[in-house]
Protein backbone atom coordinates (compact mmCIF):
# COMPACT_ATOMS: atom_id res chain seq x y z
CA UNK A 1 0.00 0.00 0.00
CA UNK A 2 1.32 3.46 -0.91
CA UNK A 3 2.18 5.84 1.91
CA UNK A 4 0.79 9.37 2.32
CA UNK A 5 4.20 10.78 1.29
CA UNK A 6 4.34 8.62 -1.84
CA UNK A 7 0.87 9.83 -2.87
CA UNK A 8 1.22 13.53 -2.02
CA UNK A 9 4.98 14.06 -2.11
CA UNK A 10 5.21 15.29 1.50
CA UNK A 11 4.82 13.87 4.97
CA UNK A 12 1.83 14.76 7.16
CA UNK A 13 2.69 18.04 8.88
CA UNK A 14 2.93 18.03 12.69
CA UNK A 15 1.75 21.31 14.29
CA UNK A 16 1.02 22.52 17.82
CA UNK A 17 -2.26 24.19 16.77
CA UNK A 18 -4.68 23.81 13.86
CA UNK A 19 -3.97 25.97 10.77
CA UNK A 20 -5.99 29.20 10.78
CA UNK A 21 -7.01 28.90 7.11
CA UNK A 22 -6.65 25.29 5.90
CA UNK A 23 -7.39 24.35 2.31
CA UNK A 24 -9.61 21.55 1.05
CA UNK A 25 -7.86 18.19 1.47
CA UNK A 26 -5.13 19.44 3.82
CA UNK A 27 -4.14 16.93 6.55
CA UNK A 28 -2.09 17.57 9.71
CA UNK A 29 -1.27 16.04 13.08
CA UNK A 30 -2.05 18.24 16.12
CA UNK A 31 0.70 17.53 18.68
CA UNK A 32 -1.19 19.35 21.45
CA UNK A 33 -4.36 17.24 21.26
CA UNK A 34 -2.53 14.24 19.73
CA UNK A 35 -5.09 13.77 16.96
CA UNK A 36 -4.97 13.56 13.18
CA UNK A 37 -7.08 16.18 11.44
CA UNK A 38 -8.02 17.21 7.93
CA UNK A 39 -10.02 19.88 6.11
CA UNK A 40 -12.93 19.22 3.74
CA UNK A 41 -15.59 21.23 1.94
CA UNK A 42 -19.03 20.05 3.06
CA UNK A 43 -21.47 18.77 0.44
CA UNK A 44 -24.41 19.01 2.86
CA UNK A 45 -24.96 21.01 6.02
CA UNK A 46 -24.37 19.33 9.35
CA UNK A 47 -24.91 19.97 13.08
CA UNK A 48 -22.17 19.17 15.62
CA UNK A 49 -21.95 19.42 19.41
CA UNK A 50 -20.82 22.66 21.04
CA UNK A 51 -20.29 23.60 24.68
CA UNK A 52 -23.28 23.30 27.01
CA UNK A 53 -24.84 26.42 28.53
CA UNK A 54 -24.52 26.90 32.30
CA UNK A 55 -28.22 27.67 32.89
CA UNK A 56 -30.71 25.62 30.84
CA UNK A 57 -33.72 27.60 29.64
CA UNK A 58 -36.14 28.38 26.82
CA UNK A 59 -37.74 31.49 25.26
CA UNK A 60 -34.43 33.35 25.51
CA UNK A 61 -33.09 36.52 23.94
CA UNK A 62 -30.11 36.00 21.67
CA UNK A 63 -27.43 37.91 19.77
CA UNK A 64 -24.19 37.31 17.90
CA UNK A 65 -22.60 34.68 15.68
CA UNK A 66 -21.44 31.07 16.04
CA UNK A 67 -18.12 31.94 17.71
CA UNK A 68 -19.25 35.02 19.66
CA UNK A 69 -22.81 34.63 20.94
CA UNK A 70 -25.02 35.87 23.77
CA UNK A 71 -28.17 34.46 25.39
CA UNK A 72 -30.17 36.19 28.12
CA UNK A 73 -33.40 35.83 30.05
CA UNK A 74 -35.68 32.83 29.56
CA UNK A 75 -37.82 30.40 31.51
CA UNK A 76 -38.85 28.27 33.48
CA UNK A 77 -40.28 30.85 35.84
CA UNK A 78 -39.34 32.87 37.70
CA UNK A 79 -38.09 34.55 34.54
CA UNK A 80 -34.31 34.50 34.27
CA UNK A 81 -31.95 37.46 34.52
CA UNK A 82 -28.93 35.31 33.61
CA UNK A 83 -26.79 36.35 30.62
CA UNK A 84 -24.17 34.03 29.09
CA UNK A 85 -21.49 34.65 26.47
CA UNK A 86 -20.08 32.00 24.07
CA UNK A 87 -16.54 32.11 22.65
CA UNK A 88 -16.93 29.25 20.19
CA UNK A 89 -16.06 26.63 22.80
CA UNK A 90 -17.71 27.37 26.14
CA UNK A 91 -20.30 29.61 27.81
CA UNK A 92 -19.45 32.11 30.57
CA UNK A 93 -21.92 33.90 32.85
CA UNK A 94 -21.68 37.68 32.51
CA UNK A 95 -23.78 40.63 33.72
CA UNK A 96 -27.46 39.97 34.51
CA UNK A 97 -30.47 41.69 32.97
CA UNK A 98 -31.98 44.35 35.24
CA UNK A 99 -35.37 42.58 35.09
CA UNK A 100 -35.86 38.86 34.42
CA UNK A 101 -37.94 38.16 31.31
CA UNK A 102 -38.80 35.37 28.91
CA UNK A 103 -40.23 35.55 25.40
CA UNK A 104 -38.34 38.77 24.72
CA UNK A 105 -37.23 40.19 21.38
CA UNK A 106 -33.53 40.72 20.74
CA UNK A 107 -30.95 42.09 18.32
CA UNK A 108 -27.25 42.86 18.00
CA UNK A 109 -23.92 41.24 18.81
CA UNK A 110 -22.38 39.65 21.91
CA UNK A 111 -20.82 43.01 22.88
CA UNK A 112 -23.63 45.32 21.72
CA UNK A 113 -27.08 43.75 22.14
CA UNK A 114 -30.67 44.80 22.75
CA UNK A 115 -33.42 42.95 24.67
CA UNK A 116 -37.02 44.24 24.48
CA UNK A 117 -40.49 43.21 25.58
CA UNK A 118 -41.17 39.92 27.34
CA UNK A 119 -43.85 38.04 29.20
CA UNK A 120 -45.79 39.98 31.80
CA UNK A 121 -49.25 41.03 32.93
CA UNK A 122 -49.53 43.16 30.88
CA UNK A 123 -46.78 42.23 28.42
CA UNK A 124 -43.64 44.22 28.99
CA UNK A 125 -42.48 47.27 27.03
CA UNK A 126 -39.09 47.23 28.80
CA UNK A 127 -35.98 47.64 26.64
CA UNK A 128 -32.38 47.06 27.78
CA UNK A 129 -29.08 47.69 26.01
CA UNK A 130 -25.91 45.59 26.53
CA UNK A 131 -22.40 47.09 26.26
CA UNK A 132 -20.37 43.91 26.69
CA UNK A 133 -20.40 43.95 30.50
CA UNK A 134 -23.72 45.34 31.77
CA UNK A 135 -27.34 46.12 30.82
CA UNK A 136 -28.85 49.63 30.82
CA UNK A 137 -32.53 50.48 30.52
CA UNK A 138 -33.32 52.57 27.43
CA UNK A 139 -36.54 53.78 25.72
CA UNK A 140 -39.49 51.36 25.88
CA UNK A 141 -41.48 49.77 23.08
CA UNK A 142 -44.70 51.63 22.24
CA UNK A 143 -46.79 48.50 22.85
CA UNK A 144 -46.15 45.72 25.36
CA UNK A 145 -45.20 42.51 23.60
CA UNK A 146 -43.80 38.98 24.00
CA UNK A 147 -42.81 36.12 21.69
CA UNK A 148 -42.40 38.48 18.76
CA UNK A 149 -40.07 38.20 15.79
CA UNK A 150 -37.02 40.43 15.96
CA UNK A 151 -33.80 41.25 14.14
CA UNK A 152 -31.20 43.93 13.54
CA UNK A 153 -28.53 45.64 15.61
CA UNK A 154 -28.32 47.48 18.91
CA UNK A 155 -29.02 50.79 17.15
CA UNK A 156 -31.29 49.62 14.31
CA UNK A 157 -33.75 46.86 15.24
CA UNK A 158 -37.21 45.54 14.35
CA UNK A 159 -39.92 43.97 16.52
CA UNK A 160 -42.84 42.36 14.64
CA UNK A 161 -45.82 40.18 15.48
CA UNK A 162 -46.10 38.77 18.99
CA UNK A 163 -48.62 38.04 21.71
CA UNK A 164 -52.35 37.94 20.93
CA UNK A 165 -51.53 37.46 17.23
CA UNK A 166 -50.16 40.94 16.78
CA UNK A 167 -49.49 42.43 13.35
CA UNK A 168 -47.67 45.40 14.87
CA UNK A 169 -44.20 46.27 13.57
CA UNK A 170 -41.87 48.65 15.42
CA UNK A 171 -38.49 50.02 14.39
CA UNK A 172 -35.70 51.13 16.80
CA UNK A 173 -33.23 53.83 15.75
CA UNK A 174 -30.98 53.74 18.79
CA UNK A 175 -33.06 56.14 20.87
CA UNK A 176 -36.78 55.48 20.26
CA UNK A 177 -39.31 53.09 18.71
CA UNK A 178 -41.55 54.01 15.74
CA UNK A 179 -44.52 52.04 14.48
CA UNK A 180 -44.29 51.06 10.81
CA UNK A 181 -46.37 48.99 8.34
CA UNK A 182 -47.99 45.90 9.88
CA UNK A 183 -47.39 42.25 9.05
CA UNK A 184 -49.96 40.72 6.69
CA UNK A 185 -50.53 37.76 9.03
CA UNK A 186 -50.73 38.39 12.76
CA UNK A 187 -48.93 35.72 14.82
CA UNK A 188 -46.82 35.00 17.86
CA UNK A 189 -43.69 32.85 18.28
CA UNK A 190 -42.23 34.25 15.04
CA UNK A 191 -38.69 33.50 13.82
CA UNK A 192 -37.00 36.66 12.57
CA UNK A 193 -33.79 37.57 10.78
CA UNK A 194 -32.25 40.39 8.74
CA UNK A 195 -32.08 44.17 9.10
CA UNK A 196 -34.45 47.11 9.48
CA UNK A 197 -34.61 47.43 5.69
CA UNK A 198 -34.46 43.75 4.66
CA UNK A 199 -36.03 41.34 7.17
CA UNK A 200 -37.80 37.98 7.17
CA UNK A 201 -40.67 36.86 9.44
CA UNK A 202 -40.98 33.06 9.29
CA UNK A 203 -43.41 30.57 10.85
CA UNK A 204 -45.44 31.36 13.99
CA UNK A 205 -48.71 30.57 15.74
CA UNK A 206 -52.30 31.74 15.33
CA UNK A 207 -54.49 29.51 17.51
CA UNK A 208 -55.10 26.73 16.81
CA UNK A 209 -52.64 26.61 13.89
CA UNK A 210 -48.87 26.42 13.60
CA UNK A 211 -47.95 28.47 10.55
CA UNK A 212 -45.62 28.03 7.57
CA UNK A 213 -46.21 31.66 6.54
CA UNK A 214 -43.14 33.62 5.47
CA UNK A 215 -43.05 37.39 4.89
CA UNK A 216 -40.25 39.61 3.57
CA UNK A 217 -39.74 43.27 4.65
CA UNK A 218 -38.22 45.85 2.30
CA UNK A 219 -38.06 48.77 4.71
CA UNK A 220 -41.60 49.99 4.07
CA UNK A 221 -43.93 46.98 3.66
CA UNK A 222 -44.25 43.22 4.16
CA UNK A 223 -44.81 40.82 1.25
CA UNK A 224 -45.79 37.17 1.54
CA UNK A 225 -43.18 34.93 -0.08
CA UNK A 226 -42.56 31.16 -0.18
CA UNK A 227 -43.93 29.18 2.77
CA UNK A 228 -41.82 26.85 4.89
CA UNK A 229 -42.22 23.13 4.26
CA UNK A 230 -43.18 22.52 7.91
CA UNK A 231 -45.52 24.87 9.76
CA UNK A 232 -44.22 25.40 13.30
CA UNK A 233 -43.97 27.78 16.22
CA UNK A 234 -41.20 28.70 18.66
CA UNK A 235 -38.56 27.95 16.02
CA UNK A 236 -35.14 29.63 15.92
CA UNK A 237 -33.61 31.49 13.00
CA UNK A 238 -29.99 32.24 12.15
CA UNK A 239 -30.16 35.75 13.58
CA UNK A 240 -27.38 37.16 11.39
CA UNK A 241 -28.92 35.79 8.22
CA UNK A 242 -30.60 37.90 5.55
CA UNK A 243 -34.04 37.97 3.99
CA UNK A 244 -32.60 36.04 1.02
CA UNK A 245 -30.33 33.58 2.82
CA UNK A 246 -31.07 32.06 6.23
CA UNK A 247 -31.99 28.84 8.05
CA UNK A 248 -34.83 28.06 10.46
CA UNK A 249 -34.47 25.16 12.90
CA UNK A 250 -36.34 23.40 15.67
CA UNK A 251 -39.73 24.44 16.99
CA UNK A 252 -43.03 22.78 17.78
CA UNK A 253 -45.81 21.18 15.73
CA UNK A 254 -47.64 18.60 17.83
CA UNK A 255 -44.30 17.82 19.49
CA UNK A 256 -40.80 19.28 19.55
CA UNK A 257 -39.12 18.94 16.15
CA UNK A 258 -35.53 18.90 14.88
CA UNK A 259 -36.30 20.01 11.30
CA UNK A 260 -33.91 22.46 9.66
CA UNK A 261 -34.85 24.41 6.51
CA UNK A 262 -32.73 26.72 4.36
CA UNK A 263 -34.11 29.78 2.52
CA UNK A 264 -32.54 31.01 -0.74
CA UNK A 265 -34.74 34.06 -1.29
CA UNK A 266 -37.36 32.09 -3.23
CA UNK A 267 -38.03 28.77 -1.53
CA UNK A 268 -37.21 26.60 1.47
CA UNK A 269 -35.25 23.34 1.27
CA UNK A 270 -35.27 20.74 4.03
CA UNK A 271 -31.76 19.88 5.14
CA UNK A 272 -30.00 18.10 8.01
CA UNK A 273 -31.98 17.88 11.27
CA UNK A 274 -30.76 19.02 14.66
CA UNK A 275 -29.42 16.20 16.80
CA UNK A 276 -31.79 17.22 19.60
CA UNK A 277 -35.39 18.30 18.92
CA UNK A 278 -35.96 21.55 20.82
CA UNK A 279 -38.00 24.74 20.87
CA UNK A 280 -37.34 28.26 22.11
CA UNK A 281 -33.54 28.16 22.14
CA UNK A 282 -31.18 30.88 20.98
CA UNK A 283 -30.50 31.18 17.24
CA UNK A 284 -27.23 32.80 16.15
CA UNK A 285 -25.09 33.22 13.04
CA UNK A 286 -25.97 32.75 9.38
CA UNK A 287 -26.77 29.96 6.91
CA UNK A 288 -23.10 28.93 6.69
CA UNK A 289 -22.15 29.02 10.38
CA UNK A 290 -24.99 29.01 12.90
CA UNK A 291 -25.54 28.11 16.55
CA UNK A 292 -28.54 26.78 18.47
CA UNK A 293 -28.25 27.12 22.24
CA UNK A 294 -30.37 25.62 25.02
CA UNK A 295 -34.17 25.44 24.54
CA UNK A 296 -36.88 23.06 25.70
CA UNK A 297 -36.49 19.39 24.82
CA UNK A 298 -38.78 16.47 25.65
CA UNK A 299 -38.48 16.10 29.39
CA UNK A 300 -37.48 19.68 30.19
CA UNK A 301 -35.11 22.51 29.34
CA UNK A 302 -31.82 21.51 27.77
CA UNK A 303 -28.22 22.73 28.17
CA UNK A 304 -27.27 21.45 24.69
CA UNK A 305 -25.58 23.70 22.13
CA UNK A 306 -25.29 22.67 18.48
CA UNK A 307 -23.10 24.26 15.80
CA UNK A 308 -24.20 24.33 12.16
CA UNK A 309 -21.85 24.20 9.18
CA UNK A 310 -23.67 24.86 5.91
CA UNK A 311 -23.09 23.21 2.53
CA UNK A 312 -20.01 24.42 0.68
CA UNK A 313 -18.31 25.52 3.91
CA UNK A 314 -14.77 24.51 4.85
CA UNK A 315 -14.65 22.41 8.04
CA UNK A 316 -11.98 20.62 10.06
CA UNK A 317 -12.58 16.94 10.83
CA UNK A 318 -10.86 14.71 13.36
CA UNK A 319 -9.87 11.25 12.12
CA UNK A 320 -10.18 8.24 14.42
CA UNK A 321 -9.42 4.54 14.05
CA UNK A 322 -13.00 3.53 14.83
Short mmCIF file of N, CA, C and O in Angstrom, two decimals, residues 145-233:
data_model
loop_
_atom_site.label_atom_id
_atom_site.label_comp_id
_atom_site.label_asym_id
_atom_site.label_seq_id
_atom_site.Cartn_x
_atom_site.Cartn_y
_atom_site.Cartn_z
N UNK A 145 -45.23 43.63 24.52
CA UNK A 145 -45.20 42.51 23.60
C UNK A 145 -44.35 41.37 24.16
O UNK A 145 -43.49 41.58 25.02
N UNK A 146 -44.62 40.16 23.68
CA UNK A 146 -43.80 38.98 24.00
C UNK A 146 -43.88 38.00 22.83
O UNK A 146 -44.83 38.01 22.05
N UNK A 147 -42.86 37.16 22.71
CA UNK A 147 -42.81 36.12 21.69
C UNK A 147 -42.97 36.67 20.28
O UNK A 147 -43.59 36.07 19.41
N UNK A 148 -42.38 37.86 20.07
CA UNK A 148 -42.40 38.48 18.76
C UNK A 148 -41.20 38.05 17.93
O UNK A 148 -40.24 37.49 18.44
N UNK A 149 -41.25 38.32 16.62
CA UNK A 149 -40.07 38.20 15.79
C UNK A 149 -39.22 39.44 15.98
O UNK A 149 -39.72 40.52 16.31
N UNK A 150 -37.91 39.29 15.76
CA UNK A 150 -37.02 40.43 15.96
C UNK A 150 -35.75 40.23 15.16
O UNK A 150 -35.39 39.10 14.80
N UNK A 151 -35.06 41.33 14.87
CA UNK A 151 -33.80 41.25 14.14
C UNK A 151 -33.12 42.61 14.19
O UNK A 151 -33.67 43.59 14.71
N UNK A 152 -31.90 42.67 13.65
CA UNK A 152 -31.20 43.93 13.54
C UNK A 152 -30.02 44.08 14.47
O UNK A 152 -29.44 43.08 14.94
N UNK A 153 -29.69 45.32 14.78
CA UNK A 153 -28.53 45.64 15.61
C UNK A 153 -28.98 46.41 16.85
O UNK A 153 -30.16 46.73 17.02
N UNK A 154 -28.02 46.74 17.69
CA UNK A 154 -28.32 47.48 18.91
C UNK A 154 -28.90 48.86 18.62
O UNK A 154 -29.65 49.42 19.42
N UNK A 155 -28.58 49.44 17.49
CA UNK A 155 -29.02 50.79 17.15
C UNK A 155 -30.00 50.83 15.99
O UNK A 155 -30.45 51.91 15.60
N UNK A 156 -30.34 49.67 15.43
CA UNK A 156 -31.29 49.62 14.31
C UNK A 156 -31.96 48.25 14.31
O UNK A 156 -31.47 47.31 13.69
N UNK A 157 -33.09 48.15 15.02
CA UNK A 157 -33.75 46.86 15.24
C UNK A 157 -35.21 46.90 14.82
O UNK A 157 -35.81 47.98 14.70
N UNK A 158 -35.78 45.70 14.63
CA UNK A 158 -37.21 45.54 14.35
C UNK A 158 -37.82 44.59 15.36
O UNK A 158 -37.20 43.62 15.79
N UNK A 159 -39.09 44.85 15.70
CA UNK A 159 -39.92 43.97 16.52
C UNK A 159 -41.24 43.80 15.80
O UNK A 159 -41.93 44.80 15.54
N UNK A 160 -41.63 42.55 15.46
CA UNK A 160 -42.84 42.36 14.64
C UNK A 160 -43.62 41.14 15.11
O UNK A 160 -43.06 40.14 15.53
N UNK A 161 -44.97 41.25 14.99
CA UNK A 161 -45.82 40.18 15.48
C UNK A 161 -45.77 40.12 16.99
O UNK A 161 -45.40 41.07 17.68
N UNK A 162 -46.18 38.95 17.55
CA UNK A 162 -46.10 38.77 18.99
C UNK A 162 -47.40 38.35 19.62
O UNK A 162 -48.32 37.86 18.95
N UNK A 163 -47.51 38.56 20.91
CA UNK A 163 -48.62 38.04 21.71
C UNK A 163 -49.96 38.52 21.19
O UNK A 163 -50.09 39.61 20.62
N UNK A 164 -50.98 37.67 21.39
CA UNK A 164 -52.35 37.94 20.93
C UNK A 164 -52.41 38.16 19.43
O UNK A 164 -53.21 38.97 18.93
N UNK A 165 -51.52 37.44 18.70
CA UNK A 165 -51.53 37.46 17.23
C UNK A 165 -51.33 38.86 16.66
O UNK A 165 -52.01 39.27 15.71
N UNK A 166 -50.41 39.57 17.21
CA UNK A 166 -50.16 40.94 16.78
C UNK A 166 -49.67 41.00 15.33
O UNK A 166 -48.95 40.12 14.85
N UNK A 167 -50.05 42.08 14.65
CA UNK A 167 -49.49 42.43 13.35
C UNK A 167 -48.51 43.59 13.47
O UNK A 167 -47.83 43.94 12.51
N UNK A 168 -48.44 44.17 14.66
CA UNK A 168 -47.67 45.40 14.87
C UNK A 168 -46.19 45.20 14.53
O UNK A 168 -45.60 44.15 14.76
N UNK A 169 -45.60 46.26 13.97
CA UNK A 169 -44.20 46.27 13.57
C UNK A 169 -43.58 47.58 14.06
O UNK A 169 -44.07 48.66 13.74
N UNK A 170 -42.54 47.46 14.89
CA UNK A 170 -41.87 48.65 15.42
C UNK A 170 -40.39 48.65 15.05
O UNK A 170 -39.75 47.59 15.04
N UNK A 171 -39.88 49.85 14.77
CA UNK A 171 -38.49 50.02 14.39
C UNK A 171 -37.76 50.88 15.43
O UNK A 171 -38.27 51.91 15.88
N UNK A 172 -36.54 50.44 15.80
CA UNK A 172 -35.70 51.13 16.80
C UNK A 172 -34.54 51.81 16.10
O UNK A 172 -33.84 51.19 15.28
N UNK A 173 -34.30 53.08 16.41
CA UNK A 173 -33.23 53.83 15.75
C UNK A 173 -32.06 54.14 16.67
O UNK A 173 -31.20 54.96 16.34
N UNK A 174 -32.04 53.50 17.83
CA UNK A 174 -30.98 53.74 18.79
C UNK A 174 -31.41 54.61 19.94
O UNK A 174 -30.74 54.67 20.98
N UNK A 175 -32.57 55.29 19.78
CA UNK A 175 -33.06 56.14 20.87
C UNK A 175 -34.56 56.01 21.10
O UNK A 175 -35.04 56.28 22.21
N UNK A 176 -35.33 55.59 20.08
CA UNK A 176 -36.78 55.48 20.26
C UNK A 176 -37.36 54.48 19.26
O UNK A 176 -36.73 54.13 18.25
N UNK A 177 -38.59 54.02 19.57
CA UNK A 177 -39.31 53.09 18.71
C UNK A 177 -40.37 53.82 17.90
O UNK A 177 -41.05 54.71 18.42
N UNK A 178 -40.55 53.43 16.63
CA UNK A 178 -41.55 54.01 15.74
C UNK A 178 -42.36 52.90 15.11
O UNK A 178 -41.80 51.91 14.61
N UNK A 179 -43.67 53.04 15.11
CA UNK A 179 -44.52 52.04 14.48
C UNK A 179 -44.50 52.21 12.97
O UNK A 179 -44.62 53.32 12.45
N UNK A 180 -44.34 51.08 12.27
CA UNK A 180 -44.29 51.06 10.81
C UNK A 180 -45.39 50.15 10.28
O UNK A 180 -46.28 49.75 11.03
N UNK A 181 -45.33 49.81 8.98
CA UNK A 181 -46.37 48.99 8.34
C UNK A 181 -46.48 47.61 8.99
O UNK A 181 -45.47 46.97 9.27
N UNK A 182 -47.72 47.17 9.21
CA UNK A 182 -47.99 45.90 9.88
C UNK A 182 -47.64 44.69 9.02
O UNK A 182 -47.61 44.76 7.78
N UNK A 183 -47.43 43.55 9.71
CA UNK A 183 -47.39 42.25 9.05
C UNK A 183 -48.72 41.99 8.34
O UNK A 183 -49.77 42.53 8.74
N UNK A 184 -48.72 41.14 7.33
CA UNK A 184 -49.96 40.72 6.69
C UNK A 184 -50.70 39.68 7.54
O UNK A 184 -51.93 39.67 7.57
N UNK A 185 -49.95 38.82 8.21
CA UNK A 185 -50.53 37.76 9.03
C UNK A 185 -50.09 37.93 10.47
O UNK A 185 -48.90 37.79 10.80
N UNK A 186 -51.04 38.25 11.35
CA UNK A 186 -50.73 38.39 12.76
C UNK A 186 -50.40 37.04 13.37
O UNK A 186 -51.06 36.03 13.09
N UNK A 187 -49.36 36.98 14.22
CA UNK A 187 -48.93 35.72 14.82
C UNK A 187 -47.95 35.97 15.93
O UNK A 187 -47.30 37.02 16.00
N UNK A 188 -47.83 34.99 16.80
CA UNK A 188 -46.82 35.00 17.86
C UNK A 188 -45.80 33.90 17.58
O UNK A 188 -45.95 33.12 16.65
N UNK A 189 -44.75 33.85 18.42
CA UNK A 189 -43.69 32.85 18.28
C UNK A 189 -43.09 32.85 16.87
O UNK A 189 -42.95 31.83 16.22
N UNK A 190 -42.76 34.04 16.39
CA UNK A 190 -42.23 34.25 15.04
C UNK A 190 -40.71 34.13 15.05
O UNK A 190 -40.04 34.62 15.96
N UNK A 191 -40.14 33.51 14.01
CA UNK A 191 -38.69 33.50 13.82
C UNK A 191 -38.32 34.66 12.91
O UNK A 191 -38.90 34.81 11.83
N UNK A 192 -37.37 35.49 13.34
CA UNK A 192 -37.00 36.66 12.57
C UNK A 192 -35.52 36.75 12.27
O UNK A 192 -34.69 36.27 13.06
N UNK A 193 -35.19 37.34 11.14
CA UNK A 193 -33.79 37.57 10.78
C UNK A 193 -33.70 38.76 9.84
O UNK A 193 -34.69 39.19 9.26
N UNK A 194 -32.46 39.32 9.70
CA UNK A 194 -32.25 40.39 8.74
C UNK A 194 -31.97 41.73 9.38
O UNK A 194 -31.45 41.81 10.50
N UNK A 195 -32.35 42.79 8.68
CA UNK A 195 -32.08 44.17 9.10
C UNK A 195 -33.36 44.98 9.09
O UNK A 195 -34.43 44.48 8.71
N UNK A 196 -33.27 46.25 9.45
CA UNK A 196 -34.45 47.11 9.48
C UNK A 196 -34.95 47.46 8.08
O UNK A 196 -36.04 48.00 7.94
N UNK A 197 -34.18 47.16 7.06
CA UNK A 197 -34.61 47.43 5.69
C UNK A 197 -34.75 46.16 4.85
O UNK A 197 -35.20 46.24 3.70
N UNK A 198 -34.38 45.01 5.41
CA UNK A 198 -34.46 43.75 4.66
C UNK A 198 -34.58 42.60 5.66
O UNK A 198 -33.58 41.97 6.01
N UNK A 199 -35.80 42.33 6.12
CA UNK A 199 -36.03 41.34 7.17
C UNK A 199 -36.91 40.20 6.66
O UNK A 199 -37.52 40.29 5.59
N UNK A 200 -36.97 39.14 7.46
CA UNK A 200 -37.80 37.98 7.17
C UNK A 200 -38.53 37.57 8.45
O UNK A 200 -37.91 37.47 9.51
N UNK A 201 -39.84 37.34 8.33
CA UNK A 201 -40.67 36.86 9.44
C UNK A 201 -41.20 35.49 9.05
O UNK A 201 -42.03 35.37 8.14
N UNK A 202 -40.71 34.44 9.71
CA UNK A 202 -40.98 33.06 9.29
C UNK A 202 -41.69 32.28 10.38
O UNK A 202 -41.35 32.39 11.56
N UNK A 203 -42.65 31.46 9.97
CA UNK A 203 -43.41 30.57 10.85
C UNK A 203 -44.20 31.36 11.89
O UNK A 203 -44.41 32.56 11.76
N UNK A 204 -44.66 30.69 12.95
CA UNK A 204 -45.44 31.36 13.99
C UNK A 204 -46.67 30.58 14.38
O UNK A 204 -46.88 29.42 13.96
N UNK A 205 -47.54 31.24 15.16
CA UNK A 205 -48.71 30.57 15.74
C UNK A 205 -49.89 31.52 15.79
O UNK A 205 -49.80 32.63 16.32
N UNK A 206 -51.00 31.09 15.18
CA UNK A 206 -52.30 31.74 15.33
C UNK A 206 -53.28 30.66 15.74
O UNK A 206 -53.61 29.79 14.94
N UNK A 207 -53.69 30.63 17.01
CA UNK A 207 -54.49 29.51 17.51
C UNK A 207 -55.65 29.17 16.57
O UNK A 207 -56.33 30.09 16.11
N UNK A 208 -55.83 27.88 16.27
CA UNK A 208 -55.10 26.73 16.81
C UNK A 208 -53.98 26.24 15.89
O UNK A 208 -53.54 25.11 16.01
N UNK A 209 -53.51 27.10 14.96
CA UNK A 209 -52.64 26.61 13.89
C UNK A 209 -51.19 27.05 14.04
O UNK A 209 -50.89 28.22 14.31
N UNK A 210 -50.27 26.10 13.81
CA UNK A 210 -48.87 26.42 13.60
C UNK A 210 -48.71 26.81 12.14
O UNK A 210 -49.25 26.14 11.25
N UNK A 211 -47.98 27.86 11.88
CA UNK A 211 -47.95 28.47 10.55
C UNK A 211 -46.64 28.23 9.81
O UNK A 211 -45.57 28.20 10.40
N UNK A 212 -46.78 28.09 8.46
CA UNK A 212 -45.62 28.03 7.57
C UNK A 212 -45.42 29.37 6.86
O UNK A 212 -44.52 29.51 6.04
N UNK A 213 -46.22 30.35 7.21
CA UNK A 213 -46.21 31.66 6.54
C UNK A 213 -44.84 32.32 6.65
O UNK A 213 -44.20 32.32 7.70
N UNK A 214 -44.44 32.96 5.55
CA UNK A 214 -43.14 33.62 5.47
C UNK A 214 -43.35 34.98 4.79
O UNK A 214 -43.92 35.06 3.71
N UNK A 215 -42.91 36.05 5.45
CA UNK A 215 -43.05 37.39 4.89
C UNK A 215 -41.70 38.10 4.84
O UNK A 215 -40.87 37.95 5.75
N UNK A 216 -41.49 38.87 3.78
CA UNK A 216 -40.25 39.61 3.57
C UNK A 216 -40.52 41.11 3.68
O UNK A 216 -41.50 41.62 3.15
N UNK A 217 -39.62 41.82 4.37
CA UNK A 217 -39.74 43.27 4.65
C UNK A 217 -38.69 44.02 3.82
O UNK A 217 -37.52 43.65 3.80
N UNK A 218 -39.13 45.09 3.15
CA UNK A 218 -38.22 45.85 2.30
C UNK A 218 -37.91 47.25 2.84
O UNK A 218 -37.33 48.08 2.14
N UNK A 219 -38.28 47.47 4.09
CA UNK A 219 -38.06 48.77 4.71
C UNK A 219 -39.31 49.61 4.80
O UNK A 219 -39.36 50.59 5.56
N UNK A 220 -40.35 49.23 4.02
CA UNK A 220 -41.60 49.99 4.07
C UNK A 220 -42.84 49.11 4.11
O UNK A 220 -43.90 49.55 4.59
N UNK A 221 -42.75 47.86 3.65
CA UNK A 221 -43.93 46.98 3.66
C UNK A 221 -43.50 45.52 3.68
O UNK A 221 -42.36 45.16 3.35
N UNK A 222 -44.45 44.67 4.11
CA UNK A 222 -44.25 43.22 4.16
C UNK A 222 -44.93 42.55 2.97
O UNK A 222 -46.05 42.91 2.60
N UNK A 223 -44.27 41.57 2.38
CA UNK A 223 -44.81 40.82 1.25
C UNK A 223 -44.72 39.34 1.55
O UNK A 223 -43.67 38.85 1.99
N UNK A 224 -45.82 38.61 1.32
CA UNK A 224 -45.79 37.17 1.54
C UNK A 224 -44.96 36.52 0.43
O UNK A 224 -45.15 36.81 -0.75
N UNK A 225 -44.04 35.65 0.86
CA UNK A 225 -43.18 34.93 -0.08
C UNK A 225 -43.32 33.44 0.19
O UNK A 225 -44.29 33.01 0.80
N UNK A 226 -42.40 32.61 -0.26
CA UNK A 226 -42.56 31.16 -0.18
C UNK A 226 -42.68 30.62 1.23
O UNK A 226 -41.87 30.94 2.11
N UNK A 227 -43.69 29.79 1.46
CA UNK A 227 -43.93 29.18 2.77
C UNK A 227 -42.85 28.15 3.12
O UNK A 227 -42.25 27.52 2.23
N UNK A 228 -42.65 27.96 4.43
CA UNK A 228 -41.82 26.85 4.89
C UNK A 228 -42.47 25.52 4.51
O UNK A 228 -43.68 25.45 4.26
N UNK A 229 -41.68 24.45 4.50
CA UNK A 229 -42.22 23.13 4.26
C UNK A 229 -42.99 22.60 5.47
O UNK A 229 -43.98 21.88 5.31
N UNK A 230 -42.55 22.98 6.68
CA UNK A 230 -43.18 22.52 7.91
C UNK A 230 -43.65 23.70 8.73
O UNK A 230 -42.84 24.50 9.21
N UNK A 231 -44.98 23.85 8.88
CA UNK A 231 -45.52 24.87 9.76
C UNK A 231 -45.12 24.58 11.20
O UNK A 231 -45.18 23.42 11.63
N UNK A 232 -44.72 25.60 11.93
CA UNK A 232 -44.22 25.40 13.30
C UNK A 232 -44.28 26.71 14.06
O UNK A 232 -44.43 27.79 13.50
N UNK A 233 -44.12 26.60 15.37
CA UNK A 233 -43.97 27.78 16.22
C UNK A 233 -42.77 27.59 17.14
O UNK A 233 -42.27 26.48 17.30
#
